[in-house]
Amino acid sequence: MVPLAEAWDSGASAWTAKEREAYANDLGDDRALIAVSAASNRSKADQDPSTWLPSALGYRCQYVTDWVADKTRWGLSVDTVEQAALTDVLSHCPNMPVTVTTAR
């Protein structure tokens, strides 16, 4: 969900190689790794929600809550621009509780 480059910038740079490998291969949460087309993956690249959101408006609430869950699960930081984008999207979402089991 959260690209490796974004994770690196959000705190993974301080992790051990083993922790980074665990993050990159996280199968402990269905939201962490989502199969998408190659074109969609290239479109997103390493962007966060401040610069990229799914084109399907009906999926944005799910996408953003999954993003928050992934960052929370791994203890990754959220910068102010990213926070503003997340808040904006979530302000248009119905009450969507997010449960998280931390990975670290």
CSV table of C-alpha atoms in Angstrom, one decimal:
chain,number,residue,atom,x,y,z
A,1,MET,CA,0.0,0.0,0.0
A,2,VAL,CA,2.6,2.5,1.1
A,3,PRO,CA,5.4,2.4,-1.5
A,4,LEU,CA,8.9,1.5,-0.3
A,5,ALA,CA,10.3,4.9,-1.1
A,6,GLU,CA,7.6,6.6,0.9
A,7,ALA,CA,8.1,4.2,3.8
A,8,TRP,CA,11.8,5.0,3.7
A,9,ASP,CA,11.1,8.7,3.9
A,10,SER,CA,8.6,8.1,6.7
A,11,GLY,CA,10.9,6.2,9.0
A,12,ALA,CA,11.9,2.9,7.5
A,13,SER,CA,15.4,4.4,6.8
A,14,ALA,CA,16.1,3.8,10.5
A,15,TRP,CA,15.0,0.2,10.4
A,16,THR,CA,17.2,-2.9,10.2
A,17,ALA,CA,17.4,-4.7,6.9
A,18,LYS,CA,15.3,-7.5,8.4
A,19,GLU,CA,12.5,-5.0,9.3
A,20,ARG,CA,12.6,-3.5,5.8
A,21,GLU,CA,12.3,-6.9,4.3
A,22,ALA,CA,9.4,-7.8,6.6
A,23,TYR,CA,7.6,-4.6,5.5
A,24,ALA,CA,8.2,-5.2,1.8
A,25,ASN,CA,6.8,-8.7,2.2
A,26,ASP,CA,4.0,-8.1,4.7
A,27,LEU,CA,1.4,-10.7,4.4
A,28,GLY,CA,0.1,-10.2,7.9
A,29,ASP,CA,-2.5,-7.6,6.8
A,30,ASP,CA,-4.6,-7.9,3.7
A,31,ARG,CA,-4.4,-4.2,3.2
A,32,ALA,CA,-0.6,-4.1,2.9
A,33,LEU,CA,-0.1,-5.6,-0.5
A,34,ILE,CA,-2.8,-5.0,-3.1
A,35,ALA,CA,-2.6,-6.4,-6.6
A,36,VAL,CA,-3.1,-3.8,-9.3
A,37,SER,CA,-2.3,-3.5,-13.0
A,38,ALA,CA,1.2,-2.5,-14.1
A,39,ALA,CA,-0.3,0.8,-15.5
A,40,SER,CA,-1.9,1.7,-12.1
A,41,ASN,CA,1.3,0.8,-10.3
A,42,ARG,CA,3.4,3.0,-12.6
A,43,SER,CA,0.8,5.8,-12.2
A,44,LYS,CA,1.1,5.8,-8.4
A,45,ALA,CA,4.9,5.1,-8.3
A,46,ASP,CA,6.1,6.3,-4.9
A,47,GLN,CA,3.5,9.1,-4.4
A,48,ASP,CA,1.5,9.6,-1.2
A,49,PRO,CA,-2.2,10.7,-1.2
A,50,SER,CA,-1.2,14.4,-1.4
A,51,THR,CA,-0.1,13.8,-5.0
A,52,TRP,CA,-1.9,10.7,-6.1
A,53,LEU,CA,-5.3,9.2,-5.4
A,54,PRO,CA,-7.2,6.4,-7.3
A,55,SER,CA,-9.2,7.7,-10.2
A,56,ALA,CA,-12.3,5.7,-8.9
A,57,LEU,CA,-13.9,8.2,-6.6
A,58,GLY,CA,-15.8,5.4,-4.9
A,59,TYR,CA,-12.6,3.7,-3.8
A,60,ARG,CA,-10.8,6.7,-2.3
A,61,CYS,CA,-12.2,6.3,1.2
A,62,GLN,CA,-11.1,2.7,1.3
A,63,TYR,CA,-7.7,3.6,-0.2
A,64,VAL,CA,-7.1,6.3,2.4
A,65,THR,CA,-8.2,4.2,5.4
A,66,ASP,CA,-5.9,1.4,4.1
A,67,TRP,CA,-3.0,3.9,3.8
A,68,VAL,CA,-3.6,5.1,7.4
A,69,ALA,CA,-3.8,1.5,8.6
A,70,ASP,CA,-0.5,0.6,6.9
A,71,LYS,CA,1.3,3.6,8.2
A,72,THR,CA,0.0,3.0,11.7
A,73,ARG,CA,0.7,-0.8,11.6
A,74,TRP,CA,4.4,0.0,10.9
A,75,GLY,CA,4.8,3.1,12.9
A,76,LEU,CA,5.5,5.3,9.9
A,77,SER,CA,5.2,9.1,10.1
A,78,VAL,CA,2.8,11.3,8.2
A,79,ASP,CA,4.1,14.7,7.0
A,80,THR,CA,1.9,17.8,7.1
A,81,VAL,CA,1.0,17.9,3.4
A,82,GLU,CA,0.1,14.2,3.5
A,83,GLN,CA,-2.0,14.7,6.6
A,84,ALA,CA,-3.9,17.5,5.0
A,85,ALA,CA,-4.7,15.3,2.0
A,86,LEU,CA,-5.8,12.4,4.2
A,87,THR,CA,-8.0,14.7,6.3
A,88,ASP,CA,-9.6,16.2,3.1
A,89,VAL,CA,-10.5,12.8,1.7
A,90,LEU,CA,-11.7,11.4,5.0
A,91,SER,CA,-13.9,14.4,5.6
A,92,HIS,CA,-16.0,13.1,2.6
A,93,CYS,CA,-16.2,9.5,3.9
A,94,PRO,CA,-18.8,7.9,6.1
A,95,ASN,CA,-17.7,6.7,9.5
A,96,MET,CA,-15.1,4.1,8.6
A,97,PRO,CA,-13.5,2.6,11.7
A,98,VAL,CA,-10.0,1.3,11.1
A,99,THR,CA,-8.5,-1.5,13.2
A,100,VAL,CA,-4.8,-2.1,13.2
A,101,THR,CA,-2.5,-4.8,14.6
A,102,THR,CA,0.9,-3.3,14.9
A,103,ALA,CA,3.8,-5.1,13.1
A,104,ARG,CA,6.6,-3.7,15.1
